[in-house]
mmCIF file of C-alpha atoms and ligand atoms in Angstrom:
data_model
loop_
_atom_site.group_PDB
_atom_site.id
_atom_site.type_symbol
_atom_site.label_atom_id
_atom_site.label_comp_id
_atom_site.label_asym_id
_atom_site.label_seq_id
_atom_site.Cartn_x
_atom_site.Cartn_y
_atom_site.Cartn_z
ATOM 1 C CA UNK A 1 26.401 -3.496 19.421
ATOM 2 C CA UNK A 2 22.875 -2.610 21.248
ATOM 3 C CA UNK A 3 21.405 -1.326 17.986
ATOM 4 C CA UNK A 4 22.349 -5.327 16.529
ATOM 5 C CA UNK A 5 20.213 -6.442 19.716
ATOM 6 C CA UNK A 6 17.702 -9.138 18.525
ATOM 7 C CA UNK A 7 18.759 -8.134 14.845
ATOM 8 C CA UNK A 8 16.324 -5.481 14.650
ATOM 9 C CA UNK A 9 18.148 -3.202 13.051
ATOM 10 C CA UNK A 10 15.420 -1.444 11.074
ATOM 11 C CA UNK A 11 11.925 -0.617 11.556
ATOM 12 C CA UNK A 12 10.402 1.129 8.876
ATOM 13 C CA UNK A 13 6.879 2.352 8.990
ATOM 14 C CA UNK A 14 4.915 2.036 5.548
ATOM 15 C CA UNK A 15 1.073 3.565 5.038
ATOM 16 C CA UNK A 16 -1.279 1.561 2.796
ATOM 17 C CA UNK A 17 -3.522 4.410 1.246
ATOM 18 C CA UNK A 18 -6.651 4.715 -0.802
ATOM 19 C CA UNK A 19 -10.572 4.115 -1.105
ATOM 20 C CA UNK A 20 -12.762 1.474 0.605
ATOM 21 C CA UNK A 21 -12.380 -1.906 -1.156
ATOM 22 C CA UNK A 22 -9.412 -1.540 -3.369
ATOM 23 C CA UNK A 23 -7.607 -4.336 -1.584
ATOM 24 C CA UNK A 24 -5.669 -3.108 1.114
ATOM 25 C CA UNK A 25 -6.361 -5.199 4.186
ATOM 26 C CA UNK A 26 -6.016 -8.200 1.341
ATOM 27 C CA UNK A 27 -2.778 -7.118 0.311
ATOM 28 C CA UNK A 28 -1.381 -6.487 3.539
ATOM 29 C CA UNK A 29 -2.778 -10.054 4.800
ATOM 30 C CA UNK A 30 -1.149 -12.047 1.219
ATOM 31 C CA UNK A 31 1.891 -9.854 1.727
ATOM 32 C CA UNK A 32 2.567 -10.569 5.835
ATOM 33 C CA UNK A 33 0.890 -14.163 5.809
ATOM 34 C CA UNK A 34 0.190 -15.135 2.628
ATOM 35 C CA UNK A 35 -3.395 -15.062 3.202
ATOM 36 C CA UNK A 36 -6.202 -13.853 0.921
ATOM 37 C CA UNK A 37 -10.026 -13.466 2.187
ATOM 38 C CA UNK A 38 -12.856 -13.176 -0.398
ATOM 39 C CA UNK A 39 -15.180 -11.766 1.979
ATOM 40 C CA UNK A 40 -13.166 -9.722 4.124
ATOM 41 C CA UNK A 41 -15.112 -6.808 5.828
ATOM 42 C CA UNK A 42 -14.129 -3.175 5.628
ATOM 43 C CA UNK A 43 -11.345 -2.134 8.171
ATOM 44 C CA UNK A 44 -12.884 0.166 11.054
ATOM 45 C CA UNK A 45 -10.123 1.922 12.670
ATOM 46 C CA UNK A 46 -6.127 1.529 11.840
ATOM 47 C CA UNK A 47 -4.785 -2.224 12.110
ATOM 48 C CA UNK A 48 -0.972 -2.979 11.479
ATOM 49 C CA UNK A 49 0.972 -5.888 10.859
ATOM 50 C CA UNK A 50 5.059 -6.128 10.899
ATOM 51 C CA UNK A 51 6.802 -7.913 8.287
ATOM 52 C CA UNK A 52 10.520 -8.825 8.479
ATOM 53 C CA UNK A 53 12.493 -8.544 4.664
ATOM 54 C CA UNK A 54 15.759 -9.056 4.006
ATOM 55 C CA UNK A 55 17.624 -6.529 1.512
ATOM 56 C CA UNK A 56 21.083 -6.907 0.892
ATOM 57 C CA UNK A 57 21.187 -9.149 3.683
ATOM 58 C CA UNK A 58 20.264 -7.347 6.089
ATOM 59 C CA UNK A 59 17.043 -7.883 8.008
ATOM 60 C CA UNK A 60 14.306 -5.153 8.018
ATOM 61 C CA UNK A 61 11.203 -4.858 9.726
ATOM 62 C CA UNK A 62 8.151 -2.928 7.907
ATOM 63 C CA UNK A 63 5.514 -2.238 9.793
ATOM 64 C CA UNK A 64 2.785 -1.983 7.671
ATOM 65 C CA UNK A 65 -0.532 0.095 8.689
ATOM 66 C CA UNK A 66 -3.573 -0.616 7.202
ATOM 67 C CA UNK A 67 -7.043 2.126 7.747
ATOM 68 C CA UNK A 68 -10.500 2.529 6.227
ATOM 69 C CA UNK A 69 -10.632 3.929 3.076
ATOM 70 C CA UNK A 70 -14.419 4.818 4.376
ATOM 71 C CA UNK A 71 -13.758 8.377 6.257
ATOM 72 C CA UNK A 72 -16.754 7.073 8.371
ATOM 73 C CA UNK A 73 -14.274 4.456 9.648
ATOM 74 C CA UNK A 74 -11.257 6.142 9.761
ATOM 75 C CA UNK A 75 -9.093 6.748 12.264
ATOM 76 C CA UNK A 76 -6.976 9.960 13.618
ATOM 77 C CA UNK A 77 -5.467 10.791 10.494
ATOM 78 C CA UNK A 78 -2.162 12.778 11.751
ATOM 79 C CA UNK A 79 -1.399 10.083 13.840
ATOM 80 C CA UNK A 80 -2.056 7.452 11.034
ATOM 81 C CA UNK A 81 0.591 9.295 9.512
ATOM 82 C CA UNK A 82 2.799 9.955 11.910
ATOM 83 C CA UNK A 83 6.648 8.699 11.686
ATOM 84 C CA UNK A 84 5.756 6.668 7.885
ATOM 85 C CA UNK A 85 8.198 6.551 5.617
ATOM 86 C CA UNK A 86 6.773 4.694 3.065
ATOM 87 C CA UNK A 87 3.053 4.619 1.398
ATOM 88 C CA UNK A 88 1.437 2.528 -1.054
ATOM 89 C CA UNK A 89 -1.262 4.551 -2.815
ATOM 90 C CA UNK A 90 -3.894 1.938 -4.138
ATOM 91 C CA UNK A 91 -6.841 1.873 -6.650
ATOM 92 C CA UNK A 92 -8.789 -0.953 -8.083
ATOM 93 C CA UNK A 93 -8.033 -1.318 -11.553
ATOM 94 C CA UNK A 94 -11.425 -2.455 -12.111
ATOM 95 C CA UNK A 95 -13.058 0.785 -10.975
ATOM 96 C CA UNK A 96 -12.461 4.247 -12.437
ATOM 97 C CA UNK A 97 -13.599 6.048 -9.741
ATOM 98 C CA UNK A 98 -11.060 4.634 -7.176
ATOM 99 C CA UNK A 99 -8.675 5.711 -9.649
ATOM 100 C CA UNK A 100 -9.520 9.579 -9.958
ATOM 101 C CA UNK A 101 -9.962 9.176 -6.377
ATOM 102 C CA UNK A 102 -5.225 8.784 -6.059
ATOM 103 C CA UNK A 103 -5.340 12.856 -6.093
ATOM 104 C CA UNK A 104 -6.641 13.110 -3.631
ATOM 105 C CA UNK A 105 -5.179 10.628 -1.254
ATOM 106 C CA UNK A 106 -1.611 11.906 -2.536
ATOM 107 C CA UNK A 107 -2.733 15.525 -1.772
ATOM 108 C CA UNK A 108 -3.633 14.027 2.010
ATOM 109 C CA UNK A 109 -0.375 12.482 2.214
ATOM 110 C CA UNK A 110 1.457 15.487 1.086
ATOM 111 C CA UNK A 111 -0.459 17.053 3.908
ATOM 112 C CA UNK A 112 0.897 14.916 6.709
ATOM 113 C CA UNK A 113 4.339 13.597 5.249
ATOM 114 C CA UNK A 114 7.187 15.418 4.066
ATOM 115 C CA UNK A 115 8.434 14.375 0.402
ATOM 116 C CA UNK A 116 10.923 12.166 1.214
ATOM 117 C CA UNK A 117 8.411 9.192 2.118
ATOM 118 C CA UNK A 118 9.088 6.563 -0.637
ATOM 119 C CA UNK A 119 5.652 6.503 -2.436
ATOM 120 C CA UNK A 120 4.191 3.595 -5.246
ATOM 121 C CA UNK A 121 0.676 3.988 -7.024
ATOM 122 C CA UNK A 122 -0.061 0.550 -7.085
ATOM 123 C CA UNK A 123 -3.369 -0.627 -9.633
ATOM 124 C CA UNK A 124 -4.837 -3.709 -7.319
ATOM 125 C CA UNK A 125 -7.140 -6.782 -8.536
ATOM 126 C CA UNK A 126 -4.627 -6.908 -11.527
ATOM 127 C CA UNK A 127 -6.476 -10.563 -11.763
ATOM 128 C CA UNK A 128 -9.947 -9.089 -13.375
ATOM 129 C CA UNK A 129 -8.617 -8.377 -16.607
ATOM 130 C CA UNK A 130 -11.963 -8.870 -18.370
ATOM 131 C CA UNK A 131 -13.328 -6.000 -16.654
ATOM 132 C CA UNK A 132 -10.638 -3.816 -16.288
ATOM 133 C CA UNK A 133 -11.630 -0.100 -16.159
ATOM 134 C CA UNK A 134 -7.990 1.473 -16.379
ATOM 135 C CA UNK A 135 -5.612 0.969 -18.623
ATOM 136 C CA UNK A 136 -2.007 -0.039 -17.587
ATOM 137 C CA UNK A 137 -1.042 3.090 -19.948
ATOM 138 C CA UNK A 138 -3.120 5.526 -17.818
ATOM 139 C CA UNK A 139 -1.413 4.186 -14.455
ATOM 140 C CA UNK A 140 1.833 4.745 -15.447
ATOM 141 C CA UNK A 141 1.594 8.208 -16.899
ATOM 142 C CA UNK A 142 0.181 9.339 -13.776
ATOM 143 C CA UNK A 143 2.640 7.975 -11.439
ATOM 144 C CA UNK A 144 5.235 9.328 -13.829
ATOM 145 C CA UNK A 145 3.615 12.732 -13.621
ATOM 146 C CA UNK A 146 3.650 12.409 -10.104
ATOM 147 C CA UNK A 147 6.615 10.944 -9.760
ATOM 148 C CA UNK A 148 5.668 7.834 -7.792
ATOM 149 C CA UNK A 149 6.568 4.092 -8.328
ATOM 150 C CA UNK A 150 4.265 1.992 -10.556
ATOM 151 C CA UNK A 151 2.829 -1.334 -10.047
ATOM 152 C CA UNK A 152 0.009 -3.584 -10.760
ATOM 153 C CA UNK A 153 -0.752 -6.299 -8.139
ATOM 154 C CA UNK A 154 -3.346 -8.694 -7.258
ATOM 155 C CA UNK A 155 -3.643 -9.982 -3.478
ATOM 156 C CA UNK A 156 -6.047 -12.621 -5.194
ATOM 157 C CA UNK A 157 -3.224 -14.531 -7.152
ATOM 158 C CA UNK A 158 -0.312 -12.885 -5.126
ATOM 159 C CA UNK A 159 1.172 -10.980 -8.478
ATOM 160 C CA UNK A 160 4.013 -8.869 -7.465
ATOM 161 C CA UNK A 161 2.502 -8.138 -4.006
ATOM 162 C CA UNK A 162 5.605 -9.188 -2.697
ATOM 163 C CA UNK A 163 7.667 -7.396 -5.274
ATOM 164 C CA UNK A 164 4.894 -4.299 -4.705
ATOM 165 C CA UNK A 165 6.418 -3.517 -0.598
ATOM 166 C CA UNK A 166 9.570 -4.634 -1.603
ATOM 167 C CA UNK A 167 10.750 -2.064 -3.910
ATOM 168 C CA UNK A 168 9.177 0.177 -1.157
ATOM 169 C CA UNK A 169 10.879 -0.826 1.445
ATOM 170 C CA UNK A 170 14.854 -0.859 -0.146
ATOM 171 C CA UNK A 171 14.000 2.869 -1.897
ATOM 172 C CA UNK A 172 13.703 3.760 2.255
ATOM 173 C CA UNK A 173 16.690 1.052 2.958
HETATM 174 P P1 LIG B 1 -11.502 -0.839 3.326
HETATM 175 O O1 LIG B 1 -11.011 -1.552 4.544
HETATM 176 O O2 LIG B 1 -12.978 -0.595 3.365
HETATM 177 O O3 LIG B 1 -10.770 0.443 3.061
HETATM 178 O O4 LIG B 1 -11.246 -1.808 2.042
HETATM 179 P P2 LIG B 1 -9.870 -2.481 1.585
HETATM 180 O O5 LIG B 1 -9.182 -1.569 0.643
HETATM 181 O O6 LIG B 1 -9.106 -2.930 2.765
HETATM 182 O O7 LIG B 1 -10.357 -3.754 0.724
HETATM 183 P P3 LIG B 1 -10.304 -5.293 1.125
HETATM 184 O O8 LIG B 1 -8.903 -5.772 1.222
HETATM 185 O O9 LIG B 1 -11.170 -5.532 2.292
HETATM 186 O O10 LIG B 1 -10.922 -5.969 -0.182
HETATM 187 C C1 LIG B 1 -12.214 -5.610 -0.675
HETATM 188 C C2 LIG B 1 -12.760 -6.728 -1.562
HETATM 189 O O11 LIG B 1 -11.934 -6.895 -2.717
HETATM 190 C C3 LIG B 1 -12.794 -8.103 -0.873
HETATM 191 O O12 LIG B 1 -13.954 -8.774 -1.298
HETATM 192 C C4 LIG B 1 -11.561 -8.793 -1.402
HETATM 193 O O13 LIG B 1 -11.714 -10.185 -1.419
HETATM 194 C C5 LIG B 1 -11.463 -8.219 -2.810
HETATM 195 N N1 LIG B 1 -10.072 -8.168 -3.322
HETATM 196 C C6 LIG B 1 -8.992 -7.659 -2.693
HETATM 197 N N2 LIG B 1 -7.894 -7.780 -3.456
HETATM 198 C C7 LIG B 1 -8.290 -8.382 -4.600
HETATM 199 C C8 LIG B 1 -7.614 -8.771 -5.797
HETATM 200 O O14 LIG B 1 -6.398 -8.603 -5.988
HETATM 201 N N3 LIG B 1 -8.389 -9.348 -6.783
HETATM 202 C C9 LIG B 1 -9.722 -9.548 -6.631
HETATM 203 N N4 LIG B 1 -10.366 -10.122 -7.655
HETATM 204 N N5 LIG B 1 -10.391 -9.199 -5.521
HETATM 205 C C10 LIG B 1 -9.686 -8.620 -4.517
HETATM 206 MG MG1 LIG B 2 -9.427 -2.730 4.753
#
């Protein structure tokens, strides 16, 4: 049928979410091209990237936005927004601060997205264990409390990135 056209059955649009230099842009690149950039410069603006997955066996396209975690460099923020039903909320599990700074970015998503937009807190750079500044313990309690998905990830060695958009993208499926 028309909707089978070109397989694209399913797009589904997913918001990556949280303070400058967490990782976003770097998970987004490992997850869509397996790519990973040590010196990557902070995103001005809103970039996307769409990803095809299979679930069940059935092909789905996530379209993934990526925006500044700088409000200096961010975009429109309603129309960042817009249509998502899916975020990733991300801190750097190496930093504190970008960790008491998840309120806050859930409160903005609350804002601008109804409930029903599939939501993970997910503790980036999972890779710097040696200087790790928040406990696995601590992420999980507060995405329990706030009833999110939990994961730890690092775009550096890939760890569960995949895994990360995945579980995502079939709680929308
Ligand atoms: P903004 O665009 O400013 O919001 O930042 P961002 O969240 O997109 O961060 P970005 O992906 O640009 O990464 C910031 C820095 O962290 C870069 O130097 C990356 O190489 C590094 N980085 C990203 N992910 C990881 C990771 O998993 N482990 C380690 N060790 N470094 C990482
Ligand atoms: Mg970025």
């Amino acid at each position: 049928d028309d909707q089978e056209a070109g397989g694209e059955e399913y797009l589904f649009k997913v918001v990556l979410i949280g303070d400058s230099a967490v990782g976003k842009s770097n998970l987004l690149s490992r997850f869509a091209r397996n790519e990973f950039d040590q010196h990557s410069k902070a995103t001005i603006g809103v970039e996307f990237q769409t990803q095809a997955v299979e679930i069940d066996g059935k092909e789905i396209k996530a379209q993934i936005w990526d925006t500044a975690g700088q409000e200096r460099f961010r975009a429109v923020t309603s129309a960042y927004y817009r249509g998502a039903v899916g975020a990733l909320i991300v801190y750097d599990i190496s930093r504190k601060t970008t960790f008491e700074s998840v309120k806050r970015w859930i409160d903005e998503l609350t804002t601008h997205c109804d409930t029903t937009v599939a939501r993970m807190l997910v503790g980036n750079k999972c890779d710097l264990e040696n200087i790790r500044d928040v406990s696995v313990e601590e992420g999980k309690e507060f995405a329990e409390q706030e009833g999110l998905f939990f994961m730890e990830t690092s775009a550096l060695d890939s760890t569960n990135v995949q895994t990360a958009f995945e579980i995502v993208i079939r709680e929308i499926y």
